[in-house]
CSV table of N, CA, C and O in Angstrom, one decimal:
chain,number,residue,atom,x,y,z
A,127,UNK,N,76.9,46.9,64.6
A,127,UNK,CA,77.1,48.3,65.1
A,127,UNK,C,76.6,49.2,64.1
A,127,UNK,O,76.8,49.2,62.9
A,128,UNK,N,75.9,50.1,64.7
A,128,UNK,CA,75.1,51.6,63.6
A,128,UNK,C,76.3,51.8,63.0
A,128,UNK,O,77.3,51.5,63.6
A,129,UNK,N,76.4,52.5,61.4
A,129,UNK,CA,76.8,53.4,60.8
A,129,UNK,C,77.5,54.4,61.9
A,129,UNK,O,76.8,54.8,62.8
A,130,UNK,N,78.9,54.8,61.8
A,130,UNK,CA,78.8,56.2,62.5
A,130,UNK,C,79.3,55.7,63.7
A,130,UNK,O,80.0,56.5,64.4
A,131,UNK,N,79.2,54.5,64.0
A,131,UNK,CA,79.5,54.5,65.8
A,131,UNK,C,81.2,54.0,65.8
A,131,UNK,O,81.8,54.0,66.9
A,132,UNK,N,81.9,53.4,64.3
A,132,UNK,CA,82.6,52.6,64.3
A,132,UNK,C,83.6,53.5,65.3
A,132,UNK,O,84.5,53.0,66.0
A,133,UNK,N,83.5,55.1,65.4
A,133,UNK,CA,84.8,55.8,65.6
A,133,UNK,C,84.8,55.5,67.4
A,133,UNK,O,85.8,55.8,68.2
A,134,UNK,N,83.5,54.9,67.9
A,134,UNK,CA,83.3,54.7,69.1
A,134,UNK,C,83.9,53.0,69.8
A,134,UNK,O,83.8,52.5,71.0
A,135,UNK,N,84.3,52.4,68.7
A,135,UNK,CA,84.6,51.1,69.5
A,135,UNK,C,85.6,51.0,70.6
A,135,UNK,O,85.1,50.8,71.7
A,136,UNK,N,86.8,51.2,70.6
A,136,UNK,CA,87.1,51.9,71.6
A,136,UNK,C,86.8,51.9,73.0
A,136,UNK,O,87.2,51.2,74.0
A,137,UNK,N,86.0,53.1,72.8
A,137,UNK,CA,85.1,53.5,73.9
A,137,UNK,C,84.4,52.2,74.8
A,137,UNK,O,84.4,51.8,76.0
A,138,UNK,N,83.8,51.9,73.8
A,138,UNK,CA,82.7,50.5,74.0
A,138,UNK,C,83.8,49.3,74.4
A,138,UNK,O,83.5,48.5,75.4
A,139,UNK,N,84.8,49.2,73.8
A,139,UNK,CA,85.4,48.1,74.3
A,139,UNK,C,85.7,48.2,75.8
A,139,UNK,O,85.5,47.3,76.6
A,140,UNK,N,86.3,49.6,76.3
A,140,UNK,CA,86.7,50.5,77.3
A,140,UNK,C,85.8,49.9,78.4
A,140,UNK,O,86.2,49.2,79.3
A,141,UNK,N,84.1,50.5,78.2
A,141,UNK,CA,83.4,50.7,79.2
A,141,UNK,C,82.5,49.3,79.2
A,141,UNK,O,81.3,49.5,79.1
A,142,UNK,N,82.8,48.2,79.1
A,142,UNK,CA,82.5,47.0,78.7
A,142,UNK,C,82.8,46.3,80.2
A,142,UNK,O,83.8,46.3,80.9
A,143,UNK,N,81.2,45.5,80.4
A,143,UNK,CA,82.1,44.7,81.6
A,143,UNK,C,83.0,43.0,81.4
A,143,UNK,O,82.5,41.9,81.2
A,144,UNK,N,84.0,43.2,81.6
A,144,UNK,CA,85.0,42.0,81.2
A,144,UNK,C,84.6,41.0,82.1
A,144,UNK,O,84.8,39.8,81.7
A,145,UNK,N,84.2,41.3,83.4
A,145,UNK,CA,84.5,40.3,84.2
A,145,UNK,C,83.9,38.7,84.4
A,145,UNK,O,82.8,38.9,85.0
A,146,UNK,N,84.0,37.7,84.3
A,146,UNK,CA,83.8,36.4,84.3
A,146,UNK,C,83.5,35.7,85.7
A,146,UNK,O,84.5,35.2,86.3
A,147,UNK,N,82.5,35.8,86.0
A,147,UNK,CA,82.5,35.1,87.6
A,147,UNK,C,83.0,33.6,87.5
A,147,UNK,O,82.9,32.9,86.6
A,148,UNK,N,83.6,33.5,88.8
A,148,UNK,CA,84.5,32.3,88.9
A,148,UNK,C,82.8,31.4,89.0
A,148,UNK,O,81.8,31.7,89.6
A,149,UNK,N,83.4,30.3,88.0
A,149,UNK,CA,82.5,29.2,88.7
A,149,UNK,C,82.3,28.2,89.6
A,149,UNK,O,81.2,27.6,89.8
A,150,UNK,N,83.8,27.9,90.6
A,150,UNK,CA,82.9,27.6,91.5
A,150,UNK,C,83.7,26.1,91.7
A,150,UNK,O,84.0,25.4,90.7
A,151,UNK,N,84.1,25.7,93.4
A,151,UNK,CA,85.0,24.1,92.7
A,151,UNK,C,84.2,22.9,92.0
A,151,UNK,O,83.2,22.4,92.2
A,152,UNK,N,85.2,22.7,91.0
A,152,UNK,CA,84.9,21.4,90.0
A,152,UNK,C,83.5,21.9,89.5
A,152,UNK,O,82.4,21.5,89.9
A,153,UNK,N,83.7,22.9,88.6
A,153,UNK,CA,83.1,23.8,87.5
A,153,UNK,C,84.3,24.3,86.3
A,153,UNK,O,85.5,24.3,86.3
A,154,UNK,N,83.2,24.6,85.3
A,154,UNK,CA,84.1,24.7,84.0
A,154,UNK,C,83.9,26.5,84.1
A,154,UNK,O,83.0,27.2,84.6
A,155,UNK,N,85.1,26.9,83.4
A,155,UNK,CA,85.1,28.2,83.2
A,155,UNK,C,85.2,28.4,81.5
A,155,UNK,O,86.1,28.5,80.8
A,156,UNK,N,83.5,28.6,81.2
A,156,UNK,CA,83.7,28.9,79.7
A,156,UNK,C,84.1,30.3,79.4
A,156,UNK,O,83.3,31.1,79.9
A,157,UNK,N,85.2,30.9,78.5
A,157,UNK,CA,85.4,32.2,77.9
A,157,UNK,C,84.4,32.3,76.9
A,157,UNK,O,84.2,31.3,76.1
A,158,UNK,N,83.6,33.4,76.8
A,158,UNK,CA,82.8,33.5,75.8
A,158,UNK,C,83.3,34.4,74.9
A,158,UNK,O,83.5,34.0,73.7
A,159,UNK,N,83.5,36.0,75.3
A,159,UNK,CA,84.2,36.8,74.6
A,159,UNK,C,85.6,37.4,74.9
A,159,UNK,O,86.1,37.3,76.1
A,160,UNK,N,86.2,38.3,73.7
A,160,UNK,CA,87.5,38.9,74.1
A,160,UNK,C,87.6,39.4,75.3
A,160,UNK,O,86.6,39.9,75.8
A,161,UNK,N,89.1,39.3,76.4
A,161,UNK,CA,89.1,40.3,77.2
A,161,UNK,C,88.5,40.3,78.4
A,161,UNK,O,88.5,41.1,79.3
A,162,UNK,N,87.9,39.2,78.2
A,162,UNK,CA,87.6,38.8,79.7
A,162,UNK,C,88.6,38.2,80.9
A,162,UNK,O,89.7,37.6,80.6
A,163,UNK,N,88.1,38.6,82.6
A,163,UNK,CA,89.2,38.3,83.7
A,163,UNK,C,88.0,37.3,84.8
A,163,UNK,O,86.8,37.5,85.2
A,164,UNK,N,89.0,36.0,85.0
A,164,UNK,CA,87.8,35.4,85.9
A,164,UNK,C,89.1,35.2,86.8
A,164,UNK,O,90.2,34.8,86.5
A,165,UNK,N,88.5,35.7,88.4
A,165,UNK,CA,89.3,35.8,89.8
A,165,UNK,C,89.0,34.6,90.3
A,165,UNK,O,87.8,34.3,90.4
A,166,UNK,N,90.1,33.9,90.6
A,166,UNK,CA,89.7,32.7,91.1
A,166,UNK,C,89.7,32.6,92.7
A,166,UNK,O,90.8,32.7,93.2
A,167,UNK,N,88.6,32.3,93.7
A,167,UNK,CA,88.5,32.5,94.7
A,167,UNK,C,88.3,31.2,95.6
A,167,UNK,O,87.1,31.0,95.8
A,168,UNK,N,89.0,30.4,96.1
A,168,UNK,CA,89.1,29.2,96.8
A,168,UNK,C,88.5,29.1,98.4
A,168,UNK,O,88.3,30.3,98.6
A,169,UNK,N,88.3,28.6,99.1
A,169,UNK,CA,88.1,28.0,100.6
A,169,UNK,C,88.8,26.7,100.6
A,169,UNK,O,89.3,26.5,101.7
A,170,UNK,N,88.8,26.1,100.1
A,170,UNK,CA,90.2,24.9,100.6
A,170,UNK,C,90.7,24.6,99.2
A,170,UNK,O,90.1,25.3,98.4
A,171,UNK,N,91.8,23.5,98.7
A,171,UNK,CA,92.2,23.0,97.7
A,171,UNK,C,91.4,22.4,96.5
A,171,UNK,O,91.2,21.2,96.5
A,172,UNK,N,91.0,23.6,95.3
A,172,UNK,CA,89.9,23.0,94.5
A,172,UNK,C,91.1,23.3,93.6
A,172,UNK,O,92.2,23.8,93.6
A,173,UNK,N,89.4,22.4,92.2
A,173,UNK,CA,90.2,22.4,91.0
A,173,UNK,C,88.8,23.2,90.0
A,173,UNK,O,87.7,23.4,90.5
A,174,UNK,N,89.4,23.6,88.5
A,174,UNK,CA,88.9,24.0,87.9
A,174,UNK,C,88.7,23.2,86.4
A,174,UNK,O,89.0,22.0,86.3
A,175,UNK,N,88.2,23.6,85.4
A,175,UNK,CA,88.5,23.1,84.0
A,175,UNK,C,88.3,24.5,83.1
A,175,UNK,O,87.3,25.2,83.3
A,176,UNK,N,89.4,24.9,82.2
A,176,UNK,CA,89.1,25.8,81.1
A,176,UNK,C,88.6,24.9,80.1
A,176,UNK,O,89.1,23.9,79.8
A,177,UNK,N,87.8,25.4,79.8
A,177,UNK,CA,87.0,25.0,78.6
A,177,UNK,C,87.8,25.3,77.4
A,177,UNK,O,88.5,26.3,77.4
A,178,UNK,N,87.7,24.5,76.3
A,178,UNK,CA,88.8,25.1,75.4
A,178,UNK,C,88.1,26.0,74.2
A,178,UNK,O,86.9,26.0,74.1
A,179,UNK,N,88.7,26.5,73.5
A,179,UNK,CA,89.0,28.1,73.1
A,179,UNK,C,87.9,27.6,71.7
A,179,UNK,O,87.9,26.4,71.4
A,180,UNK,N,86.9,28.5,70.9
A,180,UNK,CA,85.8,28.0,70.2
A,180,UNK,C,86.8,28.7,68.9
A,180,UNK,O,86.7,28.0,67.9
A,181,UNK,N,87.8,30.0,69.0
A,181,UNK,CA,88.2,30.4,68.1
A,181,UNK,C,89.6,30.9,68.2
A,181,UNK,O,90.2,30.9,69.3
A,182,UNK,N,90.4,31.4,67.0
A,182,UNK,CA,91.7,32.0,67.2
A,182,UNK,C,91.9,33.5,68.0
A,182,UNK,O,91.1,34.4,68.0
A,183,UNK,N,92.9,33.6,68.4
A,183,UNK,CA,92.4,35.5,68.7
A,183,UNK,C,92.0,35.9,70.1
A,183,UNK,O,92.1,37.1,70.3
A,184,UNK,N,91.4,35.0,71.3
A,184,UNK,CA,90.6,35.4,71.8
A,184,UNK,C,91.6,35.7,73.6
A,184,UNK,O,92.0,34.8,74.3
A,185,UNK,N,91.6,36.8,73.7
A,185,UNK,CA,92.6,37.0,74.8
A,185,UNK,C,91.5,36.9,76.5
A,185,UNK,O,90.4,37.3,76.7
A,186,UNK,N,92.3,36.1,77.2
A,186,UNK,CA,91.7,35.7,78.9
A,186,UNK,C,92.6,35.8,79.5
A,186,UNK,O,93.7,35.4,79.2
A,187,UNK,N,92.3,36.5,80.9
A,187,UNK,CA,93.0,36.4,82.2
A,187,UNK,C,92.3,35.7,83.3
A,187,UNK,O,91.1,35.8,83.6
A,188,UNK,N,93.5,34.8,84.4
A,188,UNK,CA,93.0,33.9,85.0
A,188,UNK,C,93.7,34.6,86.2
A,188,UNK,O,94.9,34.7,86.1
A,189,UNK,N,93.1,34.9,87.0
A,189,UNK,CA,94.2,35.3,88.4
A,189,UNK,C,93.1,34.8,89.8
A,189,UNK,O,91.9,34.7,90.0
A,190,UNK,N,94.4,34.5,90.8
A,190,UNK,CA,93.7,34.1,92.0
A,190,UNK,C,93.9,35.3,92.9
A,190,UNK,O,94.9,35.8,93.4
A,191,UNK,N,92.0,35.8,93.0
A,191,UNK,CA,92.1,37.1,94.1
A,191,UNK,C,92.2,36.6,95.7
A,191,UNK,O,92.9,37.0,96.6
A,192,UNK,N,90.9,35.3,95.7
A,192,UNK,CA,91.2,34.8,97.3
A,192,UNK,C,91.7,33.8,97.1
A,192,UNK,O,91.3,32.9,96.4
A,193,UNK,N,92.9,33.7,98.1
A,193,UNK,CA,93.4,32.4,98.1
A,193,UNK,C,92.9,31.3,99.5
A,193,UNK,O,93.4,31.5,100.6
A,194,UNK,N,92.2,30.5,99.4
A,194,UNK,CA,91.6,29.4,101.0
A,194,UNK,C,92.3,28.5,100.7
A,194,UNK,O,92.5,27.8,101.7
A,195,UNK,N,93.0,28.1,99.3
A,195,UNK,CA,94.1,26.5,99.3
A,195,UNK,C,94.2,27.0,97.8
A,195,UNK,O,93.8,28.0,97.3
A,196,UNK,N,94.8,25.9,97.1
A,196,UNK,CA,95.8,26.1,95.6
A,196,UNK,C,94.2,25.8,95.1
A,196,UNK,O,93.4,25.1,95.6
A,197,UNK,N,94.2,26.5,93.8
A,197,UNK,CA,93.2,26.4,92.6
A,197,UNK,C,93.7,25.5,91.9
A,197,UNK,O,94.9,25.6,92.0
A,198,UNK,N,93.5,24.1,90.8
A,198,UNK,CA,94.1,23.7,90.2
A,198,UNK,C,93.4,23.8,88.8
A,198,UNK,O,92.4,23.1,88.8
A,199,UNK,N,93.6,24.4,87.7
A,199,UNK,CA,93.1,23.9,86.2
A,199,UNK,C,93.6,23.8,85.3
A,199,UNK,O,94.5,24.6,85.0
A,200,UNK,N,93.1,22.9,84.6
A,200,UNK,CA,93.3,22.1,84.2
A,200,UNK,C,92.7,22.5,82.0
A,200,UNK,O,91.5,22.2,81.8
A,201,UNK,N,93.2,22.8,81.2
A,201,UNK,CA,92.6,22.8,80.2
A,201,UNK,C,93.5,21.7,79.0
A,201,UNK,O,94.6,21.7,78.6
A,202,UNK,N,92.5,21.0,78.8
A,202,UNK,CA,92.6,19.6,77.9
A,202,UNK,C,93.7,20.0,77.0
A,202,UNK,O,94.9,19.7,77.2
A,203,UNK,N,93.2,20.7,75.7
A,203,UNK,CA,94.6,20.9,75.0
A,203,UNK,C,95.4,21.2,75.1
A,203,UNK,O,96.3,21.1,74.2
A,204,UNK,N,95.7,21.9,76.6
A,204,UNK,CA,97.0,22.4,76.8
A,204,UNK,C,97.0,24.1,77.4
A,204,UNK,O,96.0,24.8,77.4
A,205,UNK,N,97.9,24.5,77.8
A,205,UNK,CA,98.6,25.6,78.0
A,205,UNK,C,99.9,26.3,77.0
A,205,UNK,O,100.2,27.5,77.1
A,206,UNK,N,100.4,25.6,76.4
A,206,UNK,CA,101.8,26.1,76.5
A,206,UNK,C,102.4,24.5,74.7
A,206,UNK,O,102.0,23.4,74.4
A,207,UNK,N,103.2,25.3,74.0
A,207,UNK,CA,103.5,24.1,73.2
A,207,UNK,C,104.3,23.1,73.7
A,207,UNK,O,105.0,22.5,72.9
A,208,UNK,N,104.4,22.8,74.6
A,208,UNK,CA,104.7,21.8,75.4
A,208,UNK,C,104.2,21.0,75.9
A,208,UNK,O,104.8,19.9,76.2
A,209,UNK,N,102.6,21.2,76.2
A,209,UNK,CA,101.4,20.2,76.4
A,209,UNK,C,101.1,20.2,77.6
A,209,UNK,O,100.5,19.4,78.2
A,210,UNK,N,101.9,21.8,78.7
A,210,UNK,CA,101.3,21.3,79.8
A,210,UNK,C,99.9,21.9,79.7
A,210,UNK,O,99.5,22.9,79.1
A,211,UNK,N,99.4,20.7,80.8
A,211,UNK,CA,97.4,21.2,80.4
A,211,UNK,C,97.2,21.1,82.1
A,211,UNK,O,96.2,20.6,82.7
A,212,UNK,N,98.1,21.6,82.7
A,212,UNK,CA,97.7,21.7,84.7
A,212,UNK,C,98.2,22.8,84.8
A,212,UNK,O,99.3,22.8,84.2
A,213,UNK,N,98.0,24.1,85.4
A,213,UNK,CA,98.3,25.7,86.0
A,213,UNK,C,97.6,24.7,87.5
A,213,UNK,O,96.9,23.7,87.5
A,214,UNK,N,98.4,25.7,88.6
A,214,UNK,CA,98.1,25.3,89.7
A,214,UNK,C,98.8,26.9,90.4
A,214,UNK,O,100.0,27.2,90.6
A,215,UNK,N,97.4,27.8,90.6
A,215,UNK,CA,98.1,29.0,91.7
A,215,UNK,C,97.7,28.7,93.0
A,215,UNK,O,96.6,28.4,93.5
A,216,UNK,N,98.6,28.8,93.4
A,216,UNK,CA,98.8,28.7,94.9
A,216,UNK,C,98.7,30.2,95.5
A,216,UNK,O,97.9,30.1,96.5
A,217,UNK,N,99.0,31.4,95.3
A,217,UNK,CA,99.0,32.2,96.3
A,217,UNK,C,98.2,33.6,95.3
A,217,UNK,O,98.2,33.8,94.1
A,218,UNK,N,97.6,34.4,96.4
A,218,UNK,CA,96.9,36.1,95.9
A,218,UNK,C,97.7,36.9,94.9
A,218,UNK,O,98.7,37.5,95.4
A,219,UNK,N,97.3,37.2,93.3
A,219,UNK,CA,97.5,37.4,92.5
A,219,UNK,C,98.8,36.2,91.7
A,219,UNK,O,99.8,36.5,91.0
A,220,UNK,N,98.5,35.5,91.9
A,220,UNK,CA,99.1,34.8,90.5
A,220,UNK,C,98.1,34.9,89.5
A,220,UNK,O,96.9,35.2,89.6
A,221,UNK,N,98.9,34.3,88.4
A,221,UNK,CA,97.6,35.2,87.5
A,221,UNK,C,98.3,34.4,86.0
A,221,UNK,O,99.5,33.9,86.1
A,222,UNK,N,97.7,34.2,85.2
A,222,UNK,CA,97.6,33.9,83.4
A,222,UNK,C,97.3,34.6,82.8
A,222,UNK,O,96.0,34.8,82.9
A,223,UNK,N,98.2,35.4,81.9
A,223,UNK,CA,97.4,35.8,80.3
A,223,UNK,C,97.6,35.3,79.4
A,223,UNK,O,98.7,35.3,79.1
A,224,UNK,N,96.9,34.7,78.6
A,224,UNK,CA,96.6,33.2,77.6
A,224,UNK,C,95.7,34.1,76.6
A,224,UNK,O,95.0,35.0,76.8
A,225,UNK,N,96.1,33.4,75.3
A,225,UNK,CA,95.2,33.7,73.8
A,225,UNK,C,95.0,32.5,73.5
A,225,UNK,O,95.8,31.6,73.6
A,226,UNK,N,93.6,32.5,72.9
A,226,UNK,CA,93.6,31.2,72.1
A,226,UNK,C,94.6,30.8,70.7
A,226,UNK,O,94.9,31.7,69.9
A,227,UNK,N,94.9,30.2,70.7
A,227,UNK,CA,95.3,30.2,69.3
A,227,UNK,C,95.1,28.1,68.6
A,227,UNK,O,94.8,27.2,69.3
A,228,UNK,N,95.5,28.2,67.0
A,228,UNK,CA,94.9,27.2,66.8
A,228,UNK,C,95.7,25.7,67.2
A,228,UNK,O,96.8,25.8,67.7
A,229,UNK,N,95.2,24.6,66.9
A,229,UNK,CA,96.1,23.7,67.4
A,229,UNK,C,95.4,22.4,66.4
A,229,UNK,O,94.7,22.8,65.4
A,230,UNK,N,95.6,21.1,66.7
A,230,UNK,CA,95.8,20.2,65.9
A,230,UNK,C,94.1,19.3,65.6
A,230,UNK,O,93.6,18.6,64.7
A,231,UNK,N,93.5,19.8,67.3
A,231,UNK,CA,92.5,19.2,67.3
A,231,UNK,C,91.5,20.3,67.3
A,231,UNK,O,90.5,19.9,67.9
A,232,UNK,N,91.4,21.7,66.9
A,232,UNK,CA,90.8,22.6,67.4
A,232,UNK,C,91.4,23.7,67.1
A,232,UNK,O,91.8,24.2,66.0
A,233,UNK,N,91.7,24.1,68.9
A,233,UNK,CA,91.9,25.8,69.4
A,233,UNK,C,92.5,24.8,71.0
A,233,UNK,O,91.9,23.9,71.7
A,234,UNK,N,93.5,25.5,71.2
A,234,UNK,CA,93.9,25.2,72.4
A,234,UNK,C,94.3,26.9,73.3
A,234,UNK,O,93.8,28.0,73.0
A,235,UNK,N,95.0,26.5,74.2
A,235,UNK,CA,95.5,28.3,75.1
A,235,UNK,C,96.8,28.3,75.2
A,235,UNK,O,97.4,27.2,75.4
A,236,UNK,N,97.4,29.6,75.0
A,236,UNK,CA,98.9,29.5,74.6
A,236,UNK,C,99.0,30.9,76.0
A,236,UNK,O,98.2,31.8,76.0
A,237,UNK,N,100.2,30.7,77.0
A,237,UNK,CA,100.4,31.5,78.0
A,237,UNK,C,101.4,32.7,77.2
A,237,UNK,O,102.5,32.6,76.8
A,238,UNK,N,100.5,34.0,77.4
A,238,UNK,CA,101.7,35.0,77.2
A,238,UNK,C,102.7,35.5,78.5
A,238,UNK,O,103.9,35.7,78.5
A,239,UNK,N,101.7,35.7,79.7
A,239,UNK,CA,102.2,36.2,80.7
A,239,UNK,C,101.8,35.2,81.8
A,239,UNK,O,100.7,34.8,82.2
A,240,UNK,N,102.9,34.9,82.3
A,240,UNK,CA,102.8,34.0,83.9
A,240,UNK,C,103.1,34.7,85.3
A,240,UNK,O,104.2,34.6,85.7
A,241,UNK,N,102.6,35.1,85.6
A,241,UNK,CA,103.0,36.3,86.9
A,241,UNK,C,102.4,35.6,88.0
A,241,UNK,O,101.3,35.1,88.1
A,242,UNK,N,103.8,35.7,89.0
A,242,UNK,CA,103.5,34.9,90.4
A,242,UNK,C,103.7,34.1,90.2
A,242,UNK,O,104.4,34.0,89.2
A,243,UNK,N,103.4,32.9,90.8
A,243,UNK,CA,104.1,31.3,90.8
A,243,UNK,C,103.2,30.4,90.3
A,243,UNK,O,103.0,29.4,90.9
A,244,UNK,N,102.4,30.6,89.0
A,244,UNK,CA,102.2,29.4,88.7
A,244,UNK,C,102.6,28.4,88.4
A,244,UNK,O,103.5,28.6,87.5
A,245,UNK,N,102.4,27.3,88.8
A,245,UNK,CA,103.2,26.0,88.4
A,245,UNK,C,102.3,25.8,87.2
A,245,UNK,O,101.2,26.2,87.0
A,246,UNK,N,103.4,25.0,86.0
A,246,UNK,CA,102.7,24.2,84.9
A,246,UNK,C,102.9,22.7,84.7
A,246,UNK,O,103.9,22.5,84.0
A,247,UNK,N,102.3,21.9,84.9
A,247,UNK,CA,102.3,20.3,84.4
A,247,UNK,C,101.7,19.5,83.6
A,247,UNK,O,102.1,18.3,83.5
């Protein structure tokens, strides 16, 4: 960033587009940067994969805008210190807010907010 602009990040973070297009059933949803939202949009019973997390810090939202059957994904290291690594939304706006944080083999995703019914296993 130029000299001068630091007083604008903010702004730039503000008018930034976050959004993550869903990839699509039995596709991976890689997070690249902070603050991104990928809407998960189904036609019958699919599944997903979170890709897992490259660093510490990095905040993602997962919510289901259309529901056609339950989304299921699935991220390897986990969700939760508990090790569940299955979210399954079933209905319009359930939703995940998850930060990376670090873990044993890596970076895994740790749930701050569960809103709506996701299930975890």
């Amino acid at each position: 960033m130029p000299a001068g602009n630091a007083h604008r990040i903010l702004g730039i973070i503000k008018d930034a587009n976050h959004s993550l297009p869903d990839p699509g059933a039995g596709k991976t949803i890689s997070v690249l940067q902070d603050l991104q939202i990928c809407e998960l949009v189904t036609v019958a019973a699919e599944a997903r994969t979170l890709a897992n997390p490259t660093k510490a810090g990095t905040r993602f939202t997962l919510r289901m805008k259309t529901d056609g059957g339950d989304c299921v994904v699935t991220a390897s290291n986990g969700f939760n210190v508990a090790g569940n690594t299955v979210a399954t939304f079933a209905d319009v706006g359930d939703l995940l807010e998850l930060i990376s944080v670090s873990h044993t083999t890596g970076f895994r995703w740790e749930i701050l907010v569960n809103g709506g019914s996701v299930g975890l296993a």
